[in-house]
Structure formats: structure tokens, C-alpha cells
XYZ file of C-alpha atoms in Angstrom:
575
model
C -76.684 -113.501 4.569
C -75.021 -116.812 3.879
C -71.294 -116.606 3.411
C -70.525 -118.114 0.007
C -67.261 -119.832 0.789
C -65.697 -122.215 -1.753
C -66.763 -125.168 0.402
C -70.341 -123.902 0.530
C -70.506 -123.329 -3.215
C -69.171 -126.805 -3.938
C -71.709 -128.364 -1.611
C -74.549 -126.305 -3.034
C -73.786 -126.823 -6.699
C -72.949 -130.507 -6.502
C -75.710 -131.494 -4.076
C -73.221 -133.480 -2.061
C -75.382 -135.418 0.353
C -78.792 -134.985 1.847
C -77.278 -136.211 5.053
C -74.898 -133.253 5.065
C -76.666 -130.398 3.304
C -79.930 -129.993 5.163
C -81.106 -126.551 4.156
C -80.122 -125.083 0.807
C -80.056 -121.484 2.123
C -78.038 -122.392 5.225
C -74.430 -123.399 5.757
C -74.984 -125.175 9.066
C -75.307 -128.934 9.485
C -78.214 -130.684 11.161
C -76.805 -133.016 13.811
C -78.296 -136.484 13.678
C -80.186 -137.266 16.908
C -80.188 -140.702 18.488
C -82.010 -143.537 16.747
C -85.082 -143.323 18.989
C -85.652 -139.669 18.104
C -85.049 -140.404 14.419
C -87.711 -143.115 14.653
C -90.215 -140.674 16.133
C -89.456 -138.059 13.467
C -89.846 -140.672 10.749
C -93.174 -141.836 12.190
C -94.422 -138.240 12.074
C -93.237 -137.951 8.481
C -95.037 -141.172 7.550
C -98.322 -139.913 8.952
C -98.001 -136.422 7.479
C -97.201 -137.763 4.014
C -100.016 -140.291 4.169
C -97.646 -143.231 3.817
C -99.430 -144.973 6.680
C -102.229 -145.646 4.198
C -99.940 -147.633 1.886
C -100.462 -151.400 1.467
C -99.427 -153.245 4.616
C -96.403 -154.946 3.006
C -95.066 -151.661 1.675
C -95.623 -149.899 5.010
C -93.968 -152.721 6.928
C -90.955 -152.562 4.628
C -90.732 -148.792 5.027
C -90.900 -148.944 8.829
C -88.086 -151.514 8.814
C -85.662 -149.050 7.209
C -82.431 -148.648 9.216
C -82.093 -145.385 11.198
C -79.618 -143.965 8.664
C -82.136 -144.256 5.842
C -84.976 -142.884 7.968
C -82.792 -139.885 8.781
C -82.078 -139.358 5.087
C -85.808 -139.215 4.344
C -86.411 -136.832 7.231
C -83.632 -134.549 5.939
C -85.061 -134.693 2.434
C -88.363 -133.514 3.833
C -86.685 -130.711 5.759
C -84.777 -129.369 2.794
C -86.035 -126.330 0.968
C -85.511 -125.536 -2.659
C -85.287 -129.180 -3.765
C -88.875 -129.782 -4.729
C -88.649 -129.001 -8.426
C -90.587 -130.538 -11.259
C -88.605 -133.747 -10.966
C -89.677 -134.299 -7.362
C -93.364 -133.543 -7.929
C -94.712 -135.661 -10.729
C -97.236 -133.905 -12.926
C -99.025 -136.493 -15.047
C -100.842 -133.805 -17.028
C -97.745 -132.041 -18.395
C -96.682 -132.472 -22.007
C -93.203 -133.784 -22.700
C -92.385 -130.714 -24.767
C -93.043 -128.531 -21.712
C -90.545 -130.286 -19.433
C -87.432 -128.314 -18.537
C -84.313 -130.514 -18.620
C -82.546 -128.343 -16.024
C -85.184 -129.300 -13.437
C -83.821 -132.848 -13.404
C -80.123 -132.132 -12.868
C -80.185 -131.797 -9.097
C -82.443 -134.810 -8.396
C -80.189 -136.926 -10.633
C -77.081 -135.868 -8.706
C -78.788 -136.754 -5.446
C -79.828 -140.140 -6.795
C -76.301 -140.912 -7.946
C -74.719 -139.912 -4.654
C -77.200 -141.688 -2.411
C -77.578 -144.963 -4.344
C -74.164 -146.372 -5.204
C -75.055 -150.060 -5.627
C -77.601 -151.866 -7.764
C -79.488 -152.863 -4.616
C -79.766 -149.269 -3.443
C -80.935 -148.192 -6.890
C -83.745 -150.761 -6.939
C -84.731 -149.775 -3.408
C -84.867 -146.122 -4.517
C -87.088 -147.005 -7.470
C -89.387 -149.101 -5.271
C -89.723 -146.332 -2.718
C -90.647 -143.761 -5.339
C -93.063 -146.103 -7.075
C -94.912 -146.759 -3.824
C -95.133 -143.017 -3.173
C -96.617 -142.601 -6.663
C -99.349 -145.157 -6.055
C -97.778 -148.238 -7.630
C -98.590 -151.614 -6.074
C -95.934 -154.277 -5.654
C -96.636 -157.698 -7.150
C -94.819 -160.657 -5.637
C -93.727 -163.277 -8.137
C -94.456 -165.927 -5.493
C -98.151 -165.065 -5.375
C -100.965 -165.361 -7.872
C -101.726 -162.213 -9.848
C -105.225 -163.385 -10.625
C -107.800 -160.697 -9.889
C -105.160 -158.180 -8.834
C -104.621 -156.248 -12.065
C -107.099 -153.903 -13.689
C -107.143 -151.157 -16.327
C -105.814 -147.934 -14.840
C -103.720 -149.819 -12.309
C -100.018 -149.225 -11.631
C -97.747 -152.070 -10.577
C -94.156 -153.178 -10.127
C -92.272 -156.372 -9.412
C -88.634 -157.154 -8.642
C -86.228 -160.030 -9.015
C -83.220 -160.694 -6.793
C -83.472 -157.185 -5.383
C -81.353 -156.056 -8.329
C -83.826 -155.882 -11.248
C -87.194 -154.149 -11.389
C -90.107 -153.836 -13.799
C -92.801 -151.191 -13.365
C -95.836 -150.651 -15.560
C -99.015 -148.603 -15.785
C -102.068 -150.105 -17.497
C -104.108 -147.825 -19.719
C -107.580 -147.044 -18.406
C -109.133 -148.183 -21.693
C -106.967 -151.312 -21.979
C -108.335 -154.333 -23.804
C -106.603 -157.730 -24.116
C -104.340 -157.717 -27.155
C -103.358 -154.056 -26.812
C -99.632 -153.411 -26.900
C -96.931 -152.079 -24.624
C -94.644 -149.076 -24.898
C -91.525 -150.461 -23.249
C -88.180 -149.008 -22.191
C -85.506 -151.455 -21.059
C -82.050 -150.776 -19.677
C -79.624 -151.873 -16.992
C -78.605 -150.568 -13.596
C -75.512 -152.612 -12.866
C -72.130 -150.932 -13.169
C -68.491 -151.965 -13.144
C -67.430 -152.631 -9.577
C -65.206 -154.705 -7.306
C -67.049 -157.154 -5.077
C -65.816 -158.616 -1.829
C -64.753 -162.234 -2.165
C -66.591 -164.877 -0.095
C -63.520 -164.859 2.142
C -62.341 -161.276 2.016
C -59.852 -161.483 4.893
C -56.276 -161.379 3.692
C -52.999 -161.760 5.574
C -51.617 -158.414 6.623
C -48.864 -157.147 4.368
C -46.153 -154.916 5.835
C -48.518 -153.382 8.362
C -51.486 -152.916 6.005
C -54.893 -154.514 6.401
C -56.047 -155.502 2.924
C -59.337 -156.612 1.460
C -59.949 -159.483 -0.935
C -62.076 -158.284 -3.852
C -62.985 -159.610 -7.295
C -63.619 -157.533 -10.396
C -67.148 -157.335 -11.786
C -66.948 -156.863 -15.541
C -64.011 -154.559 -16.360
C -63.485 -153.001 -12.936
C -60.111 -152.713 -11.227
C -58.767 -151.062 -14.345
C -56.222 -148.244 -14.182
C -58.916 -145.659 -13.338
C -59.345 -147.331 -9.946
C -55.888 -146.334 -8.732
C -55.803 -143.832 -5.848
C -59.560 -143.343 -5.636
C -61.497 -142.809 -2.391
C -63.483 -146.028 -2.131
C -66.275 -146.961 0.229
C -68.306 -150.132 0.718
C -72.005 -150.881 0.280
C -74.445 -153.576 -0.720
C -76.809 -155.996 0.950
C -76.501 -158.073 4.108
C -78.463 -161.276 4.754
C -79.639 -161.328 8.368
C -81.480 -163.980 10.395
C -83.501 -162.942 13.416
C -82.671 -165.476 16.162
C -85.994 -164.921 17.915
C -88.402 -165.233 15.002
C -86.218 -167.343 12.728
C -87.013 -164.993 9.831
C -84.363 -164.128 7.271
C -84.307 -160.607 5.843
C -82.161 -158.440 3.592
C -80.733 -155.144 4.841
C -79.018 -152.539 2.697
C -75.905 -150.809 3.924
C -73.395 -148.249 2.729
C -70.624 -146.493 4.578
C -70.613 -142.763 3.960
C -66.883 -142.226 4.108
C -63.980 -143.721 2.140
C -62.431 -146.707 3.868
C -60.458 -148.279 1.025
C -57.842 -147.254 -1.496
C -55.756 -148.990 -4.157
C -52.396 -147.186 -3.980
C -50.153 -146.651 -6.974
C -46.419 -147.149 -6.908
C -44.289 -144.016 -7.290
C -42.821 -143.594 -10.792
C -39.332 -143.652 -9.260
C -39.509 -147.454 -9.144
C -39.861 -147.760 -12.916
C -43.040 -149.873 -12.886
C -45.805 -148.417 -15.018
C -49.259 -147.967 -13.542
C -51.191 -147.869 -16.819
C -50.037 -151.159 -18.272
C -51.103 -154.723 -17.599
C -50.894 -154.721 -13.829
C -51.854 -157.904 -12.016
C -55.357 -157.374 -10.643
C -54.992 -160.167 -8.102
C -51.727 -159.108 -6.501
C -51.117 -155.455 -7.423
C -54.611 -153.980 -7.149
C -55.525 -155.058 -3.624
C -57.289 -152.372 -1.562
C -55.887 -151.249 1.764
C -58.486 -150.623 4.488
C -56.422 -150.113 7.627
C -53.167 -150.528 9.511
C -51.976 -153.312 11.778
C -48.429 -153.066 13.068
C -48.924 -155.582 15.873
C -46.196 -157.780 14.367
C -43.609 -155.223 15.439
C -42.687 -156.452 18.913
C -42.636 -153.648 21.406
C -43.399 -150.988 18.800
C -46.044 -148.342 19.277
C -48.890 -149.164 16.901
C -51.911 -147.313 15.667
C -53.968 -150.471 15.542
C -53.733 -153.907 17.048
C -54.428 -157.273 15.537
C -57.921 -158.644 16.093
C -59.102 -162.199 15.921
C -62.015 -163.311 13.717
C -65.545 -162.465 14.816
C -67.853 -165.455 15.133
C -67.218 -169.124 15.660
C -65.257 -171.422 13.394
C -67.098 -171.878 10.117
C -69.271 -168.796 10.541
C -69.490 -166.295 7.702
C -68.239 -163.364 9.776
C -65.088 -165.299 10.689
C -64.045 -165.079 7.034
C -64.304 -161.264 6.924
C -62.020 -158.549 8.362
C -63.098 -158.129 12.007
C -63.182 -154.343 11.982
C -65.232 -154.336 8.802
C -67.738 -156.677 10.429
C -67.977 -154.264 13.367
C -68.525 -151.297 11.058
C -71.306 -153.049 9.152
C -73.080 -154.287 12.272
C -72.868 -150.858 13.879
C -74.311 -149.205 10.776
C -77.228 -151.671 10.738
C -77.638 -151.902 14.535
C -77.448 -155.691 14.450
C -75.415 -158.386 16.195
C -72.638 -160.032 14.160
C -74.041 -163.460 14.956
C -77.162 -162.674 12.918
C -75.237 -162.166 9.651
C -75.573 -165.152 7.335
C -73.834 -163.644 4.315
C -73.438 -160.422 2.363
C -72.875 -159.004 -1.105
C -70.739 -155.932 -0.627
C -68.803 -153.955 -3.185
C -66.448 -151.034 -3.444
C -67.660 -147.793 -4.951
C -66.161 -144.392 -5.654
C -67.336 -142.283 -2.732
C -66.869 -138.874 -4.357
C -70.319 -137.310 -4.784
C -71.807 -136.650 -8.187
C -71.307 -133.012 -9.095
C -71.772 -130.451 -11.823
C -68.663 -128.960 -13.426
C -67.437 -126.752 -16.227
C -67.392 -122.962 -16.492
C -71.167 -122.850 -16.855
C -71.761 -126.059 -14.910
C -72.610 -127.735 -18.181
C -71.094 -131.088 -17.194
C -71.931 -133.817 -14.708
C -69.015 -135.728 -13.210
C -70.015 -138.933 -11.443
C -69.302 -142.583 -10.927
C -71.522 -145.343 -12.314
C -73.017 -143.211 -15.098
C -73.099 -146.440 -17.164
C -75.872 -147.057 -16.619
C -77.598 -145.245 -13.867
C -78.190 -142.446 -16.359
C -80.573 -143.895 -18.942
C -82.199 -146.094 -16.297
C -82.957 -143.129 -14.012
C -84.252 -141.044 -16.939
C -86.536 -143.873 -18.073
C -87.835 -144.382 -14.560
C -88.557 -140.689 -14.095
C -90.308 -140.640 -17.458
C -92.662 -143.378 -16.282
C -93.495 -141.453 -13.108
C -94.157 -138.324 -15.197
C -96.067 -140.134 -17.947
C -99.539 -138.828 -18.743
C -102.600 -140.748 -17.649
C -105.268 -140.230 -20.271
C -108.655 -141.979 -19.868
C -108.575 -142.956 -23.553
C -105.192 -144.698 -23.407
C -105.305 -148.414 -24.140
C -101.698 -149.528 -23.965
C -99.380 -150.460 -21.120
C -96.429 -148.206 -20.290
C -93.527 -150.240 -18.942
C -89.949 -149.701 -17.779
C -87.673 -152.692 -17.128
C -84.272 -152.202 -15.475
C -81.971 -155.223 -15.378
C -78.915 -156.414 -13.531
C -75.905 -158.220 -15.045
C -75.823 -156.456 -18.426
C -72.125 -155.729 -18.038
C -71.357 -159.463 -17.779
C -73.644 -160.790 -20.498
C -77.147 -160.739 -18.941
C -77.105 -164.523 -18.500
C -78.419 -164.741 -14.923
C -82.099 -164.873 -14.001
C -82.118 -161.168 -13.129
C -80.504 -160.346 -16.474
C -82.237 -159.455 -19.707
C -81.551 -162.899 -21.187
C -83.624 -164.412 -18.393
C -87.397 -164.656 -18.560
C -88.103 -161.739 -16.238
C -89.628 -159.380 -18.805
C -91.561 -161.920 -20.936
C -93.018 -163.722 -17.916
C -94.015 -160.423 -16.289
C -95.849 -159.365 -19.437
C -97.508 -162.765 -19.826
C -98.697 -162.840 -16.219
C -99.989 -159.287 -16.472
C -101.874 -159.982 -19.718
C -103.266 -163.216 -18.239
C -104.615 -161.379 -15.183
C -106.054 -158.512 -17.226
C -107.660 -160.949 -19.676
C -109.295 -162.901 -16.860
C -110.774 -159.695 -15.470
C -112.060 -158.662 -18.894
C -113.561 -162.115 -19.475
C -115.592 -161.846 -16.300
C -117.499 -158.865 -17.713
C -117.566 -159.595 -21.457
C -118.156 -162.672 -23.589
C -116.198 -161.160 -26.489
C -112.833 -161.257 -24.713
C -110.323 -163.479 -26.538
C -108.938 -166.433 -24.632
C -105.528 -166.059 -23.070
C -102.876 -168.038 -24.900
C -100.133 -167.855 -27.526
C -102.422 -166.087 -29.999
C -103.256 -163.276 -27.602
C -99.630 -162.915 -26.529
C -98.534 -162.797 -30.156
C -101.064 -160.045 -30.798
C -99.827 -158.155 -27.732
C -96.199 -158.289 -28.840
C -97.092 -157.343 -32.419
C -98.748 -154.184 -31.090
C -95.748 -153.298 -28.906
C -92.513 -151.345 -29.219
C -89.292 -151.588 -27.223
C -86.802 -148.793 -26.647
C -83.530 -150.377 -25.581
C -81.857 -147.692 -23.498
C -78.145 -147.623 -22.698
C -75.500 -144.921 -22.582
C -73.522 -144.307 -25.754
C -70.227 -142.674 -26.661
C -70.116 -138.911 -27.032
C -67.787 -137.325 -29.561
C -64.337 -137.144 -27.954
C -62.329 -133.910 -28.225
C -58.895 -135.505 -27.736
C -59.336 -138.613 -29.866
C -61.098 -137.305 -32.980
C -59.930 -140.337 -34.920
C -62.568 -142.361 -33.037
C -65.425 -140.067 -34.092
C -67.491 -140.887 -37.169
C -68.636 -137.663 -38.897
C -72.373 -137.209 -38.593
C -72.637 -140.111 -36.151
C -70.896 -138.890 -32.975
C -73.411 -137.324 -30.579
C -72.685 -134.290 -28.435
C -73.532 -133.546 -24.817
C -76.586 -131.482 -23.834
C -78.257 -131.859 -27.237
C -80.493 -134.903 -26.958
C -80.543 -138.686 -27.008
C -78.881 -140.604 -29.829
C -80.458 -143.308 -31.964
C -77.802 -146.015 -32.108
C -77.254 -147.994 -35.296
C -75.013 -150.979 -35.985
C -74.820 -152.704 -39.360
C -73.922 -156.019 -37.683
C -77.067 -155.998 -35.528
C -75.437 -155.295 -32.193
C -78.219 -152.696 -31.987
C -81.890 -153.116 -32.902
C -82.447 -149.802 -34.701
C -83.612 -149.970 -38.318
C -85.227 -147.528 -40.747
C -88.748 -148.173 -39.427
C -87.899 -147.766 -35.758
C -85.816 -144.686 -36.546
C -88.744 -143.067 -38.350
C -91.037 -143.858 -35.428
C -88.736 -142.354 -32.815
C -87.953 -139.303 -34.908
C -91.701 -138.699 -35.177
C -92.021 -139.007 -31.403
C -89.142 -136.555 -30.948
C -90.955 -134.048 -33.173
C -94.071 -134.282 -31.021
C -92.128 -134.092 -27.753
C -89.924 -131.180 -28.811
C -86.718 -133.231 -28.701
C -83.646 -133.475 -30.917
C -82.542 -136.986 -31.878
C -78.869 -137.446 -32.651
C -77.235 -140.415 -34.396
C -74.528 -142.757 -33.197
C -72.616 -145.320 -35.182
C -69.095 -146.645 -34.751
C -66.388 -146.537 -37.391
C -65.659 -149.640 -39.433
C -62.306 -149.971 -37.684
C -63.842 -149.915 -34.193
C -65.605 -152.484 -32.055
C -69.226 -152.052 -31.038
C -70.583 -152.722 -27.596
C -73.868 -154.501 -26.960
C -77.173 -153.721 -25.257
C -80.191 -155.590 -23.937
C -82.114 -154.646 -27.085
C -81.332 -157.513 -29.475
C -81.912 -160.256 -26.896
C -85.245 -158.822 -25.713
C -86.493 -157.959 -29.179
C -85.665 -161.466 -30.413
C -87.270 -163.152 -27.403
C -90.577 -161.307 -27.767
C -90.603 -160.461 -31.465
C -91.314 -156.790 -30.829
C -90.290 -153.795 -32.918
C -87.354 -152.066 -31.282
C -84.729 -149.351 -31.422
C -81.609 -148.602 -29.408
C -81.415 -145.177 -27.795
C -78.527 -143.832 -25.726
C -77.625 -140.759 -23.725
C -74.068 -139.677 -24.622
C -71.209 -139.801 -22.134
C -67.433 -139.565 -22.051
C -65.080 -142.015 -20.310
C -67.317 -145.074 -20.484
C -66.186 -147.818 -18.066
C -64.007 -145.426 -16.123
C -64.624 -145.325 -12.381
C -65.728 -141.729 -12.948
C -67.310 -140.448 -16.143
C -68.828 -137.338 -17.717
C -72.169 -136.434 -19.245
C -73.985 -133.155 -19.848
C -75.818 -131.472 -16.993
C -78.954 -131.294 -19.158
C -78.692 -134.855 -20.432
C -80.629 -136.554 -17.601
C -83.538 -134.170 -18.205
C -83.261 -134.492 -21.990
C -83.523 -138.238 -21.492
C -86.621 -137.867 -19.321
C -88.164 -135.591 -21.923
C -87.626 -138.050 -24.797
C -88.649 -141.165 -22.860
C -91.785 -139.466 -21.576
C -92.562 -138.448 -25.131
C -92.256 -142.070 -26.193
C -94.461 -143.388 -23.394
C -97.098 -140.706 -23.957
C -97.204 -140.731 -27.759
C -96.394 -144.289 -28.847
C -100.082 -145.155 -29.345
C -100.633 -141.994 -31.371
C -97.645 -142.611 -33.633
C -98.419 -146.313 -33.981
C -101.869 -145.472 -35.336
C -100.185 -143.574 -38.155
C -98.613 -146.852 -39.288
C -101.752 -148.978 -39.153
C -103.353 -149.995 -42.435
């Protein structure tokens, strides 16, 4: 019998890491073998799962995973008790039959294993490929590649992704059921030159805030580093992108003791007073015994690695099994390394970093994978997850860019060309057909929203402050920061009735300031009907936040209901 120690219970209930917890009914750890053995185990896994039959580009990308990621996948396969409804997609199930509790554990694992936007997109790509989706490169022609019943995805910048499934009975001009959200989160990114002069024996790291990061919630947190590294193979001359994350905390932003009379919750200088420490270097003390010694830059003068802390360069290259000379650049960021976990007396909470917004985005993505595939369906089911929402969505991978409209236009163009080849009645592709497509479509803008707060009731608006573990909230704003109106509310309430969901309401008080979402910009760009929907959370924009343990699954349930029943409900509105 397994001894249920406090450490075991914490690991079991919070699903700490698939690299650490290998068998749910065991308390022992699986030691990681050398990289060659991991490669052999991964090759066996690929063949047994049938992944060797994937498209050549997808298979090549999978086989190029670093050993650490291959080992994670092998451990996932070895684990028992983790293959719930969320891990085995059933495209015949009704939304009302989904059990929200089945999605809690997979969500915790996703949050712990994918701390950066690049890791999140890679996770979505991997799961899409396993579910039979085909990747479409924006560099290539899509002509002749799309067909009714097909499932596809495309990415931009490695930080935004759009996936869609075409109805088997699709005809040009049919609409889309769309869910759009964002996957970026507040963070601190390494500066182009992140090396800083040592200060009183401490090695420090130069970072810059992304959105509202480096606020007071970042003090004294266990921080690690992850992101993407740009690597050039000296033999082939090819440039590739490799993802990396360090699985232990290496950075911390220390507070000053209250004895000194300087407050830590005021307007501290983020450039000089919130600088992470990542090591010690006492080499300036002549003749003193030191725990570390000063190291010179790695790489020649003018090289990228010469501008980064030498030991950090060594850690990254060791993790990726590459030579420092092959690194051209990187985009690395700090993240809270504490695993996502359940909490509360009945484990009714989820405590995690980056909930805004890897909560609604994950739920929407899972809903697409679980969406029904009915032979009579004519529409396109689509989920678009964007980068840069927290800083205004103005970059090409943001929602203000053309990523979603151009993806839809290229998809409709390809599907129309295929239909034209077999029918003379197919309308010509052009503005008229696109206008018809958008008029027949609906967008759910999906972003986390504020839950009713127990300690600040003056911020709650009676009847408009959603609670945890109840259901999604339809978000309304009289000044049009949200897209929801009476029509879209009626539509989504009808969908909730069919799917067995409860829709809450959220609206801010007149003396409060509203946040924004991707909804208004996308709805305006395409002219589609839209509504804003959010999953409630506490502590928005904190480095660590709270939601309900059932809320990820409640989100999946509602979003699946929307994707499955939009056509049905839309017919009720047709004249």
C-alpha cells in the first residue's frame, strides 16, 4: 500500500509534473535514462501510437524534439489513471454529458508544463496533429488542399494559432462558429543584453516588463526561465527554433526587510529595485573563499551569447544539447515555477500562474477537439488564439493583425475552388462570397473575467459579479469595450440551455474601469455577430491567481455546446 505522506498527497492532488510523478499509484520516481535510450523509447512510442504515419513535416518536427520533451511524452504514456475524458476525445458525446471534473487534472498538467506562449502553441500543435489536423503553412498555396470534412491549423510567429474543422456538408457561403482568445500572459522578458554588472556579490539579470509584470506580486517568487532559442546548424546552414524551459527556480526578486522603512507595495522602481538575482560571484573579494568565480563572456566579440550571463548560456545549451556558437538569438522570459495545484478544503480552487489567459484559451481548444462531427454539418468550427493581447494586439500575431481574416479568406478561397471543380452553381470567390460567409458567422470572444471578490465587496455589482464553479459569464459593457448585446446574449443563453450550462453575467460598476478583449476589434474587422464570454477568476494580473477547479471543464462544456449547436440555434433566427 502506498504511504500517503503529505508530500505524496500534494504531488498527487496538484499533478506537479509529469517528469516527476510517473505512476499515480506509486511514490517512486522514474530516473531519466541517457538521451540515447530516451530516443529509442520515444521511437517505440511513435510507432506504437501510429505517429509515424503523420504527414512528413509533422513527423520530422516531432522527431526533432529535445530529449527532455521526448522523455515527458514517454512518461505521459507510462502514467496510469490520467487518461480521462479530457485526454481521449469523443466526438460523439453531447456537451451536456461532459463532466467538468474530468478536465481539472489535464488543465493543471497543461499549466505546469507550458509556461510560455511558445510552449502553449507547441502543445496545441502537438495535440492537433494527434487528432488528425493538418498543418497549413502560410508560405505555401492552399489551393487544392482543403476539403469538406477536413481539419486544419496554421500558426504565426510560433505564438498564435488558428485551428478549424470544415463541416462535411460545407458549401461556399456557409458561416463559421468562432472562438477567439489570447494565450500571452504578463511576464518579464530578458533584455537583448541581459548581462549586468555584479552587485555586492550577486549575479543579476536584465529583464523588461511585458504588460504589467514586475508588479508587487513578483517579489520573493521562485522564478525560472523559458522561451525559444534561434539556432543555426553550422553544417547545413539551416536556422531552426528550439523551445526550452528550466525545471527549477533560478531567479528571485528579493524584498527589503521592513526594518529599513522602505515599503514594498508602493511605487518601487522596476528598473533598479526589481532586478532578479540568479547567482553569486564573490570573486572581487581578494583572497576570500567564494562559492562561485567570475566567468568571462561566452562567444566572440559581437556575438549574441557574449551579451548574456555565461552560466545562463551554459545552462540553456546543456538543456538543448547544442553548442553555444550555434545560438543566434533567443526570446526568454521569467515565469513562476510553482506548479498549478488544486486547493481549498474540498479542492474546489485552482491556484496557478498565467491563468489570464491560459484558461479560456485551453478550454476553447479542448472544446474544438471534443466537438461533434456530424455528416450534416455545413459550417466551419474555428478557434483562434492570439499573442500580444496584454499589450494592445498591435503586432502581426495579435488580434488587430490580419491573421484571422486572411486565414478565413484563404480557407474559403480554397474550398470554393474545390467546389467549383465539381459544380457549375458554385458562386465565384470574392467580396460578395466573403460578405455572405461573415454574415452567416458568429464570434465568441473569450477572455477571463473578474469573479466576485469576498474581501472587496464594494467592487462587486449586484447581479453582475460571477462566482467560481458555476459557469461562464456573458460580459457586458455599455461603452462597447465588450461585444455582447441583447441578440448575442439570447443566442448564447439558448446554446447554454441545450448544452446544460449556466450562464452568469458580468458588468463593472459605473465607478470602475473596464478592461478590453479581442472581441471588438475582430467583430469590427469582419462584421460578424459577437459576444464576450469569460471564465471567472480572482487576482487578475497577479503572478499567481485563482479560479474554480471545475471552471476549466465548465468552459469546455459551454464552448463545445457553442461549436456543436451554433448552426441549430442560428436556424431559429433565420426568416
